[in-house]
Structures are given as C-alpha cells and as structure tokens.
Amino acid sequence: MTGLEFNARLRDIPVYPAAATYSFDGELVKLASNETPFPPHPQVLEAVEAHLRTLNRYPDPERTVLRRRLSERTGVPAGRIAIGNGSCELLLAAAEAMLEPGAELVYAWPSFSIYPHLAAMSGARALIVPLNDAGEHDLEAMAREVTAATRIVIVCNPNNPSATALPPAAIDAFVAGLPRHVAVIVDEAYVEFSSLQDPDESIALLDRHPNLILLRTFSKVYGLCGLRVGYALGSEEFRLAVDRVRQPFSVNALAQAAATEALNHVDELERRVEQTAIERMHLESELQERGLETTDSQANFSWVSVGERDEDAVVGGLAERGVIVRAGKALGQEGWMRVTYGTRHENDRFLAALDQLL
Ligand SMILES: *Cc1c(COP(=O)(O)O)cnc(C)c1O
C-alpha cells in the first residue's frame, strides 16, 4: 500500500473483465470479445498509413470529416453526431454529463459490462431490470422503473451478451411512452447483424423522439476495435454535452481517418454480415444437435446454455484446447457462455473442442 487516497466512488467501479488468455501451444481461437475475424479493408489500411506522416499534428478536435461523412450516410445533421474513442467513451461521457447523486439510471441485466460503471462513477442510482426468460429486454418492466429522477435509460439492441434483439417498432413505442426528460440510449453496437431491422430503420425514429440517442461503433462489423471509434446520433444538445466533459483530442487521427474510409466500403460490410449469418446458422444448428440451448441470436455471437454441466469446466476445458470464449458468470448469468462467430475453421475448432468435453 502506498498511502495514496482515492475518492469514495472508486470502490464501486467494477474492474472490466478482460478475456482470459491462456498459455496454449498453438493457434489460439479467440471467440471471447465479439470481434470480427476479418482484417480491416485494404483501403482502410492505406488511409491509416497515409496519416502516419502527419502524426506530429494533433487530431481534429471537431472530427469534422468523419462527422460530415456520417451525416451523408445517415441523413442526421453533423451537429447531432458525437464521435467517441469507442462508443464506450460516449457512454461514460453521458454519465459524466447527465448523472449525479440523486439521479437514476435504468438498464437491463445481463447486459453490456460497462453499464454498471455509469452509476458507480457518478454516484447515481442504478435500477437494474432482469431480461425475460427468452433473454430479451423487458421494456414494460423497465418503463415501470422510470421516475422523475431518471436521467438515462439504456437499451442494448441487440443485447450483449444474450444476443437477442427487439424490432424498431418496439423501441418506438417504448420511447413514446416515457417522459421527455429521460435520455433513451439505444446501444446498437451489433445492429448491422440484426435480421429484425435495416440499420436505417432506427435512425428514422430520431425524427420522432428528441430524447432518443443511438450509439454505434466501428469496433464490430467494421473491424476497427483496435483503433477505438464509435458515434452517437441524437440531439445537438447531447452532442455538445458529451463534447464538453471530454478532452478535445480523445479520438486520434488514425482512428478518424480509418473510420472515414471504412464508410466507403459498405458493400464489404454486407458481405461480412452475410458471412456472419451463415456462421450463425452453422453454429446454432450444430449446438442444437448437441442438445445445447441458445437464445435467438441477432448478433455475431451466440449465448449458449451449458445446461447441467459445470460452466467453469466447460469454459476452462475449451481454453485448455486453445478456444477462448466468455464465461457467463463474468457477464452476469452463471451456466451460460458467450461464443463469438469466427471463421468456419475457428468455429469448427470450437465445436471439436466442445465434443471432447461433452
Ligand atoms: C462491443 C460493444 C460496444 C463497442 O464499444 P467500443 O467502445 O465502441 O469498442 C458497445 N456496446 C456494446 C453492447 C458492445 O458489445
């Protein structure tokens, strides 16, 4: 112990559960972090390389070019688009800008592991609503938790880790039923993978609900999680607030260049989404044949029940065979595991390892 003194809130902030890495003699199959197995597009790499020569300059604090390109893509005015060092930064900034002791926040559980940070860091109260038996958000139960003190409601759609999604009509009705002082943040990190909607459909809801915020990321289908870029589509007021509480240069120049270029390759995205859907069908039917229950995945991963088996034995046994998945226990639901879809070869290594264990 050093004798340093820390603020009282620090104790409440959970430590992010990093995926375990194991010493394994051979090629590791990493299916624990919902990353895409596809490398960045060659032209995205070129855009990054072109920017290496100007790294003696600070990045654009206004993120002008990326915001303009996103505006063209989405039809949302650039003034209503906030860019973050990953969408996680925007979530934490929303907490910084909107929450305080006495304020409340509502979200479902199990859901994304960063959400508990928002209350912990701000001193606000979190109202946590369990998913229903199908692993879906229970929007009615969530609406019942909203009070005059509620500042933020988060809906993760599709949900991490349960992989289920709700159609835009359900989000529309939910937001319409809530008071306007509540910011509804719909975390759409996996929206491109959902067969229940076209990504543009939820964007159309922004016109009807000034308190709606859609959170998206370049980390998943775009495959740029190593660079950290995400964005929020919402109101200008929200954008100005999250910009104010953050340092001006939080989104680095390479990240801005890569994300801007990635938007030029939407056909590549469609190919990836199709590929992912094929792997989803493959894995889910193989799991079903083995009698393992899954939820209805609308994402690039499956949420798999280990049934009566010991979760640690299954997840640990997979790791011993070089296949890394996420234990449900670490994500809020014991007896389950979250398995990201890799390449066919990787998914079949997962299945082969599983067969040795079952
Ligand atoms: C992966 C993920 C994100 C992305 O976070 P970044 O900070 O943009 O990398 C956001 N929300 C959820 C639910 C996720 O699973």
Short mmCIF file of C-alpha atoms and ligand atoms in Angstrom, two decimals:
data_model
loop_
_atom_site.label_atom_id
_atom_site.label_comp_id
_atom_site.label_asym_id
_atom_site.label_seq_id
_atom_site.Cartn_x
_atom_site.Cartn_y
_atom_site.Cartn_z
CA MET A 1 0.00 0.00 0.00
CA THR A 2 1.26 3.47 -0.91
CA GLY A 3 -0.88 5.59 1.39
CA LEU A 4 -2.45 7.40 -1.57
CA GLU A 5 -6.05 8.46 -1.00
CA PHE A 6 -8.74 7.78 -3.60
CA ASN A 7 -12.28 9.06 -3.88
CA ALA A 8 -15.07 7.05 -2.33
CA ARG A 9 -16.67 6.21 -5.69
CA LEU A 10 -13.61 4.29 -6.87
CA ARG A 11 -14.56 1.33 -4.67
CA ASP A 12 -17.85 0.93 -6.55
CA ILE A 13 -16.41 0.97 -10.05
CA PRO A 14 -16.15 -2.59 -11.33
CA VAL A 15 -12.96 -3.79 -12.96
CA TYR A 16 -13.61 -4.57 -16.63
CA PRO A 17 -13.50 -8.35 -17.03
CA ALA A 18 -10.77 -8.80 -19.65
CA ALA A 19 -10.98 -12.03 -21.61
CA ALA A 20 -8.70 -14.63 -20.11
CA THR A 21 -5.65 -15.56 -22.10
CA TYR A 22 -4.08 -18.92 -21.63
CA SER A 23 -0.72 -20.30 -22.45
CA PHE A 24 -1.57 -22.69 -25.25
CA ASP A 25 0.93 -24.23 -27.60
CA GLY A 26 -0.64 -23.49 -30.96
CA GLU A 27 -3.01 -21.16 -32.75
CA LEU A 28 -5.48 -19.64 -30.27
CA VAL A 29 -9.08 -19.36 -31.38
CA LYS A 30 -10.33 -16.07 -29.93
CA LEU A 31 -14.10 -16.15 -29.65
CA ALA A 32 -14.42 -14.10 -26.47
CA SER A 33 -14.72 -10.46 -27.49
CA ASN A 34 -17.24 -10.28 -30.34
CA GLU A 35 -14.55 -9.11 -32.71
CA THR A 36 -14.82 -9.78 -36.42
CA PRO A 37 -12.39 -12.38 -37.78
CA PHE A 38 -11.92 -10.26 -40.93
CA PRO A 39 -9.00 -7.83 -41.10
CA PRO A 40 -9.64 -4.15 -41.97
CA HIS A 41 -10.32 -3.33 -45.64
CA PRO A 42 -7.04 -2.73 -47.61
CA GLN A 43 -8.07 0.85 -48.40
CA VAL A 44 -8.71 1.50 -44.73
CA LEU A 45 -5.16 0.35 -44.03
CA GLU A 46 -3.92 2.70 -46.76
CA ALA A 47 -5.81 5.62 -45.22
CA VAL A 48 -4.17 4.87 -41.87
CA GLU A 49 -0.72 4.64 -43.45
CA ALA A 50 -1.22 7.95 -45.25
CA HIS A 51 -1.85 9.62 -41.90
CA LEU A 52 1.27 8.27 -40.23
CA ARG A 53 3.32 11.08 -41.77
CA THR A 54 1.31 13.82 -40.04
CA LEU A 55 1.30 12.37 -36.55
CA ASN A 56 3.30 15.41 -35.39
CA ARG A 57 -0.07 17.27 -35.55
CA TYR A 58 -2.97 16.98 -33.12
CA PRO A 59 -6.08 15.29 -34.49
CA ASP A 60 -9.09 17.40 -35.49
CA PRO A 61 -10.95 18.03 -32.21
CA GLU A 62 -14.16 18.64 -34.16
CA ARG A 63 -13.83 15.31 -36.04
CA THR A 64 -15.17 17.31 -38.99
CA VAL A 65 -14.59 14.95 -41.91
CA LEU A 66 -15.89 11.86 -40.16
CA ARG A 67 -18.96 13.69 -38.87
CA ARG A 68 -19.69 15.02 -42.35
CA ARG A 69 -19.37 11.55 -43.90
CA LEU A 70 -21.57 10.02 -41.20
CA SER A 71 -24.09 12.77 -41.79
CA GLU A 72 -24.16 11.94 -45.51
CA ARG A 73 -24.60 8.24 -44.73
CA THR A 74 -27.28 8.60 -42.07
CA GLY A 75 -29.10 11.79 -43.02
CA VAL A 76 -28.59 13.07 -39.47
CA PRO A 77 -27.11 16.61 -39.39
CA ALA A 78 -23.42 16.64 -38.39
CA GLY A 79 -24.25 18.86 -35.41
CA ARG A 80 -26.21 15.98 -33.93
CA ILE A 81 -23.40 13.41 -34.30
CA ALA A 82 -20.89 12.87 -31.48
CA ILE A 83 -17.74 10.84 -32.13
CA GLY A 84 -16.05 8.93 -29.33
CA ASN A 85 -12.91 6.98 -28.53
CA GLY A 86 -15.06 3.90 -28.93
CA SER A 87 -18.73 4.11 -28.08
CA CYS A 88 -17.76 3.26 -24.51
CA GLU A 89 -16.27 6.72 -24.16
CA LEU A 90 -19.60 8.24 -25.15
CA LEU A 91 -21.42 6.14 -22.54
CA LEU A 92 -19.04 7.28 -19.82
CA ALA A 93 -19.30 10.88 -21.07
CA ALA A 94 -23.10 10.65 -20.95
CA ALA A 95 -22.81 9.58 -17.32
CA GLU A 96 -20.42 12.42 -16.58
CA ALA A 97 -22.70 14.95 -18.27
CA MET A 98 -26.09 13.69 -17.05
CA LEU A 99 -25.76 11.70 -13.82
CA GLU A 100 -25.06 12.72 -10.22
CA PRO A 101 -26.07 11.61 -6.75
CA GLY A 102 -29.87 11.63 -6.57
CA ALA A 103 -30.26 10.89 -10.28
CA GLU A 104 -31.28 7.48 -11.59
CA LEU A 105 -30.35 5.24 -14.47
CA VAL A 106 -32.25 2.18 -15.76
CA TYR A 107 -30.82 -0.74 -17.71
CA ALA A 108 -31.36 -4.46 -18.17
CA TRP A 109 -29.21 -7.32 -16.89
CA PRO A 110 -27.29 -9.25 -18.05
CA SER A 111 -26.20 -6.60 -20.49
CA PHE A 112 -23.03 -4.82 -21.53
CA SER A 113 -20.41 -4.88 -18.76
CA ILE A 114 -19.64 -1.15 -19.00
CA TYR A 115 -23.15 -0.05 -17.90
CA PRO A 116 -22.53 -0.60 -14.17
CA HIS A 117 -19.70 1.96 -14.42
CA LEU A 118 -22.14 4.76 -15.16
CA ALA A 119 -23.81 4.73 -11.76
CA ALA A 120 -20.62 3.84 -9.91
CA MET A 121 -18.60 6.73 -11.31
CA SER A 122 -21.34 9.33 -10.92
CA GLY A 123 -22.95 8.35 -7.62
CA ALA A 124 -26.33 7.95 -9.36
CA ARG A 125 -28.67 5.06 -8.52
CA ALA A 126 -28.93 2.17 -10.99
CA LEU A 127 -32.24 0.35 -11.40
CA ILE A 128 -31.44 -2.97 -12.95
CA VAL A 129 -34.22 -4.92 -14.68
CA PRO A 130 -33.72 -8.64 -15.44
CA LEU A 131 -34.07 -9.86 -19.02
CA ASN A 132 -37.11 -12.09 -19.62
CA ASP A 133 -36.79 -15.87 -19.97
CA ALA A 134 -36.01 -15.55 -23.68
CA GLY A 135 -33.07 -13.28 -22.85
CA GLU A 136 -34.87 -10.19 -24.18
CA HIS A 137 -35.26 -6.75 -22.66
CA ASP A 138 -38.48 -6.49 -20.64
CA LEU A 139 -39.39 -2.98 -21.78
CA GLU A 140 -42.59 -2.82 -19.74
CA ALA A 141 -40.73 -3.63 -16.55
CA MET A 142 -38.06 -1.09 -17.47
CA ALA A 143 -40.67 1.63 -18.09
CA ARG A 144 -42.10 0.95 -14.62
CA GLU A 145 -38.75 1.88 -13.06
CA VAL A 146 -38.71 5.35 -14.64
CA THR A 147 -39.32 8.19 -12.19
CA ALA A 148 -38.87 11.96 -12.10
CA ALA A 149 -35.26 11.25 -11.07
CA THR A 150 -34.46 9.08 -14.12
CA ARG A 151 -31.96 10.70 -16.47
CA ILE A 152 -30.85 7.79 -18.65
CA VAL A 153 -32.41 4.51 -19.79
CA ILE A 154 -30.15 2.17 -21.75
CA VAL A 155 -31.44 -0.46 -24.15
CA CYS A 156 -28.79 -2.69 -25.69
CA ASN A 157 -30.22 -3.78 -29.03
CA PRO A 158 -29.11 -6.44 -29.99
CA ASN A 159 -28.19 -7.22 -26.40
CA ASN A 160 -24.72 -8.24 -25.33
CA PRO A 161 -24.42 -10.97 -24.01
CA SER A 162 -27.84 -12.54 -24.66
CA ALA A 163 -27.71 -11.78 -28.44
CA THR A 164 -31.46 -11.10 -28.69
CA ALA A 165 -32.92 -8.03 -30.36
CA LEU A 166 -36.15 -6.05 -30.47
CA PRO A 167 -37.66 -4.61 -33.65
CA PRO A 168 -37.62 -0.80 -34.13
CA ALA A 169 -41.40 -0.66 -33.57
CA ALA A 170 -40.89 -1.89 -30.00
CA ILE A 171 -38.23 0.77 -29.37
CA ASP A 172 -40.51 3.40 -30.91
CA ALA A 173 -43.43 2.51 -28.63
CA PHE A 174 -41.15 2.32 -25.58
CA VAL A 175 -39.63 5.78 -26.12
CA ALA A 176 -43.06 7.25 -26.90
CA GLY A 177 -44.31 6.04 -23.51
CA LEU A 178 -41.50 7.63 -21.49
CA PRO A 179 -41.30 11.22 -20.28
CA ARG A 180 -39.21 13.53 -22.45
CA HIS A 181 -36.69 14.33 -19.71
CA VAL A 182 -35.30 10.79 -19.97
CA ALA A 183 -32.47 10.17 -22.43
CA VAL A 184 -33.04 6.78 -24.02
CA ILE A 185 -29.68 5.45 -25.19
CA VAL A 186 -30.10 2.54 -27.59
CA ASP A 187 -26.74 0.82 -27.83
CA GLU A 188 -26.66 -0.54 -31.38
CA ALA A 189 -23.14 -1.97 -31.47
CA TYR A 190 -24.47 -5.04 -33.31
CA VAL A 191 -27.38 -3.50 -35.23
CA GLU A 192 -25.90 -4.41 -38.63
CA PHE A 193 -26.23 -8.11 -37.74
CA SER A 194 -29.91 -7.95 -36.76
CA SER A 195 -32.33 -9.56 -39.18
CA LEU A 196 -35.18 -7.72 -37.44
CA GLN A 197 -34.31 -4.38 -38.98
CA ASP A 198 -32.33 -2.46 -41.52
CA PRO A 199 -29.90 -0.16 -39.64
CA ASP A 200 -31.63 2.86 -41.21
CA GLU A 201 -34.95 1.99 -39.60
CA SER A 202 -33.94 3.00 -36.09
CA ILE A 203 -32.35 6.19 -37.46
CA ALA A 204 -35.81 7.18 -38.71
CA LEU A 205 -37.01 7.11 -35.08
CA LEU A 206 -34.74 10.05 -34.22
CA ASP A 207 -37.11 12.41 -36.03
CA ARG A 208 -39.93 11.48 -33.70
CA HIS A 209 -38.05 11.37 -30.40
CA PRO A 210 -35.69 14.23 -29.48
CA ASN A 211 -34.66 12.30 -26.34
CA LEU A 212 -33.52 9.22 -28.30
CA ILE A 213 -29.80 8.55 -28.76
CA LEU A 214 -28.45 5.77 -30.98
CA LEU A 215 -25.00 4.54 -30.11
CA ARG A 216 -22.97 2.83 -32.82
CA THR A 217 -19.43 1.66 -33.25
CA PHE A 218 -16.71 0.90 -35.77
CA SER A 219 -15.48 -1.85 -33.43
CA LYS A 220 -17.67 -4.73 -34.52
CA VAL A 221 -18.77 -5.20 -38.15
CA TYR A 222 -16.20 -2.62 -39.36
CA GLY A 223 -13.45 -4.50 -37.55
CA LEU A 224 -11.68 -1.44 -36.14
CA CYS A 225 -11.87 -2.08 -32.39
CA GLY A 226 -8.09 -1.70 -32.12
CA LEU A 227 -8.39 1.96 -33.15
CA ARG A 228 -11.35 2.92 -30.94
CA VAL A 229 -14.11 4.85 -32.74
CA GLY A 230 -17.81 4.99 -32.01
CA TYR A 231 -20.54 7.56 -32.52
CA ALA A 232 -23.84 8.75 -31.14
CA LEU A 233 -26.74 10.01 -33.23
CA GLY A 234 -29.05 12.19 -31.17
CA SER A 235 -29.65 15.84 -30.44
CA GLU A 236 -27.21 18.72 -30.74
CA GLU A 237 -27.70 19.32 -27.02
CA PHE A 238 -26.49 15.81 -26.23
CA ARG A 239 -23.50 16.13 -28.57
CA LEU A 240 -22.42 19.43 -27.02
CA ALA A 241 -22.74 17.96 -23.52
CA VAL A 242 -20.61 14.88 -24.19
CA ASP A 243 -18.04 17.00 -26.04
CA ARG A 244 -17.81 19.37 -23.09
CA VAL A 245 -16.93 16.77 -20.46
CA ARG A 246 -14.22 15.08 -22.55
CA GLN A 247 -10.73 16.10 -23.55
CA PRO A 248 -10.81 17.63 -27.07
CA PHE A 249 -8.44 15.16 -28.72
CA SER A 250 -9.87 11.87 -27.48
CA VAL A 251 -10.40 10.45 -30.98
CA ASN A 252 -6.98 10.02 -32.54
CA ALA A 253 -6.10 10.94 -36.13
CA LEU A 254 -5.63 7.37 -37.35
CA ALA A 255 -8.99 6.37 -35.94
CA GLN A 256 -10.74 9.29 -37.63
CA ALA A 257 -9.06 8.50 -40.97
CA ALA A 258 -9.82 4.79 -40.78
CA ALA A 259 -13.47 5.24 -39.85
CA THR A 260 -13.97 7.82 -42.60
CA GLU A 261 -12.51 5.46 -45.19
CA ALA A 262 -14.43 2.46 -43.83
CA LEU A 263 -17.67 4.26 -44.67
CA ASN A 264 -16.72 3.99 -48.36
CA HIS A 265 -16.90 0.19 -48.27
CA VAL A 266 -20.44 -0.61 -47.29
CA ASP A 267 -20.64 -3.43 -49.83
CA GLU A 268 -17.86 -5.13 -47.89
CA LEU A 269 -19.97 -4.81 -44.75
CA GLU A 270 -22.88 -6.52 -46.42
CA ARG A 271 -20.62 -9.40 -47.35
CA ARG A 272 -19.47 -9.69 -43.74
CA VAL A 273 -22.99 -9.60 -42.41
CA GLU A 274 -23.97 -12.39 -44.82
CA GLN A 275 -20.93 -14.42 -43.84
CA THR A 276 -21.79 -13.94 -40.18
CA ALA A 277 -25.37 -15.06 -40.77
CA ILE A 278 -24.06 -18.24 -42.43
CA GLU A 279 -21.78 -18.97 -39.46
CA ARG A 280 -24.64 -18.24 -37.08
CA MET A 281 -26.83 -20.84 -38.79
CA HIS A 282 -23.99 -23.34 -38.86
CA LEU A 283 -23.07 -22.94 -35.21
CA GLU A 284 -26.63 -22.80 -33.92
CA SER A 285 -27.69 -25.95 -35.76
CA GLU A 286 -24.56 -27.76 -34.56
CA LEU A 287 -25.23 -26.66 -30.98
CA GLN A 288 -28.84 -27.72 -31.27
CA GLU A 289 -27.75 -31.18 -32.45
CA ARG A 290 -25.68 -31.44 -29.29
CA GLY A 291 -28.72 -30.54 -27.21
CA LEU A 292 -27.36 -27.15 -26.14
CA GLU A 293 -29.89 -24.35 -25.73
CA THR A 294 -29.24 -20.94 -27.28
CA THR A 295 -31.22 -17.72 -27.42
CA ASP A 296 -32.39 -16.25 -30.74
CA SER A 297 -29.18 -14.57 -31.88
CA GLN A 298 -29.38 -11.37 -33.88
CA ALA A 299 -25.70 -10.60 -33.36
CA ASN A 300 -22.27 -12.01 -34.25
CA PHE A 301 -22.23 -14.31 -31.24
CA SER A 302 -24.34 -16.95 -29.53
CA TRP A 303 -25.44 -17.11 -25.93
CA VAL A 304 -25.26 -20.77 -25.06
CA SER A 305 -26.55 -22.62 -22.02
CA VAL A 306 -24.19 -25.29 -20.69
CA GLY A 307 -27.23 -27.00 -19.15
CA GLU A 308 -26.48 -29.11 -16.10
CA ARG A 309 -22.75 -29.02 -16.79
CA ASP A 310 -20.28 -27.02 -14.76
CA GLU A 311 -19.65 -23.73 -16.54
CA ASP A 312 -16.06 -23.45 -15.31
CA ALA A 313 -15.29 -26.96 -16.55
CA VAL A 314 -16.69 -26.21 -20.00
CA VAL A 315 -15.11 -22.76 -20.43
CA GLY A 316 -11.84 -23.91 -18.84
CA GLY A 317 -11.82 -27.10 -20.92
CA LEU A 318 -12.26 -25.10 -24.10
CA ALA A 319 -9.41 -22.82 -23.06
CA GLU A 320 -7.13 -25.80 -22.47
CA ARG A 321 -7.85 -26.72 -26.07
CA GLY A 322 -6.96 -23.23 -27.27
CA VAL A 323 -10.52 -21.94 -27.70
CA ILE A 324 -11.32 -18.80 -25.71
CA VAL A 325 -14.98 -17.97 -25.04
CA ARG A 326 -16.59 -15.79 -22.36
CA ALA A 327 -17.89 -17.34 -19.18
CA GLY A 328 -21.48 -16.38 -18.37
CA LYS A 329 -20.56 -15.97 -14.71
CA ALA A 330 -18.34 -13.00 -15.59
CA LEU A 331 -21.19 -11.50 -17.64
CA GLY A 332 -23.96 -11.83 -15.08
CA GLN A 333 -25.51 -15.24 -15.77
CA GLU A 334 -23.99 -18.42 -14.49
CA GLY A 335 -24.41 -21.58 -16.57
CA TRP A 336 -24.07 -19.82 -19.91
CA MET A 337 -21.25 -18.85 -22.21
CA ARG A 338 -20.90 -16.30 -24.98
CA VAL A 339 -19.30 -17.52 -28.18
CA THR A 340 -18.34 -15.10 -30.94
CA TYR A 341 -18.56 -16.38 -34.52
CA GLY A 342 -15.12 -16.68 -36.05
CA THR A 343 -14.20 -18.11 -39.42
CA ARG A 344 -15.62 -21.53 -40.34
CA HIS A 345 -12.29 -23.09 -39.36
CA GLU A 346 -12.37 -21.39 -35.96
CA ASN A 347 -16.00 -22.28 -35.31
CA ASP A 348 -15.31 -25.90 -36.15
CA ARG A 349 -12.34 -25.91 -33.76
CA PHE A 350 -14.74 -24.68 -31.09
CA LEU A 351 -17.20 -27.49 -31.91
CA ALA A 352 -14.44 -30.12 -31.94
CA ALA A 353 -13.16 -28.94 -28.57
CA LEU A 354 -16.70 -28.96 -27.23
CA ASP A 355 -17.21 -32.53 -28.41
CA GLN A 356 -14.18 -33.64 -26.43
CA LEU A 357 -15.74 -32.12 -23.32
CA LEU A 358 -19.36 -33.19 -23.55
C1 LIG B 1 -18.54 -4.09 -28.25
C2 LIG B 1 -19.63 -3.23 -27.74
C3 LIG B 1 -19.56 -1.86 -27.85
C4 LIG B 1 -18.40 -1.22 -28.54
O1 LIG B 1 -17.64 -0.49 -27.70
P1 LIG B 1 -16.48 0.40 -28.35
O2 LIG B 1 -16.08 1.24 -27.21
O3 LIG B 1 -17.12 1.17 -29.47
O4 LIG B 1 -15.44 -0.53 -28.82
C5 LIG B 1 -20.60 -1.08 -27.39
N1 LIG B 1 -21.67 -1.65 -26.85
C6 LIG B 1 -21.80 -2.97 -26.73
C7 LIG B 1 -23.02 -3.55 -26.17
C8 LIG B 1 -20.76 -3.80 -27.16
O5 LIG B 1 -20.86 -5.12 -27.00
#
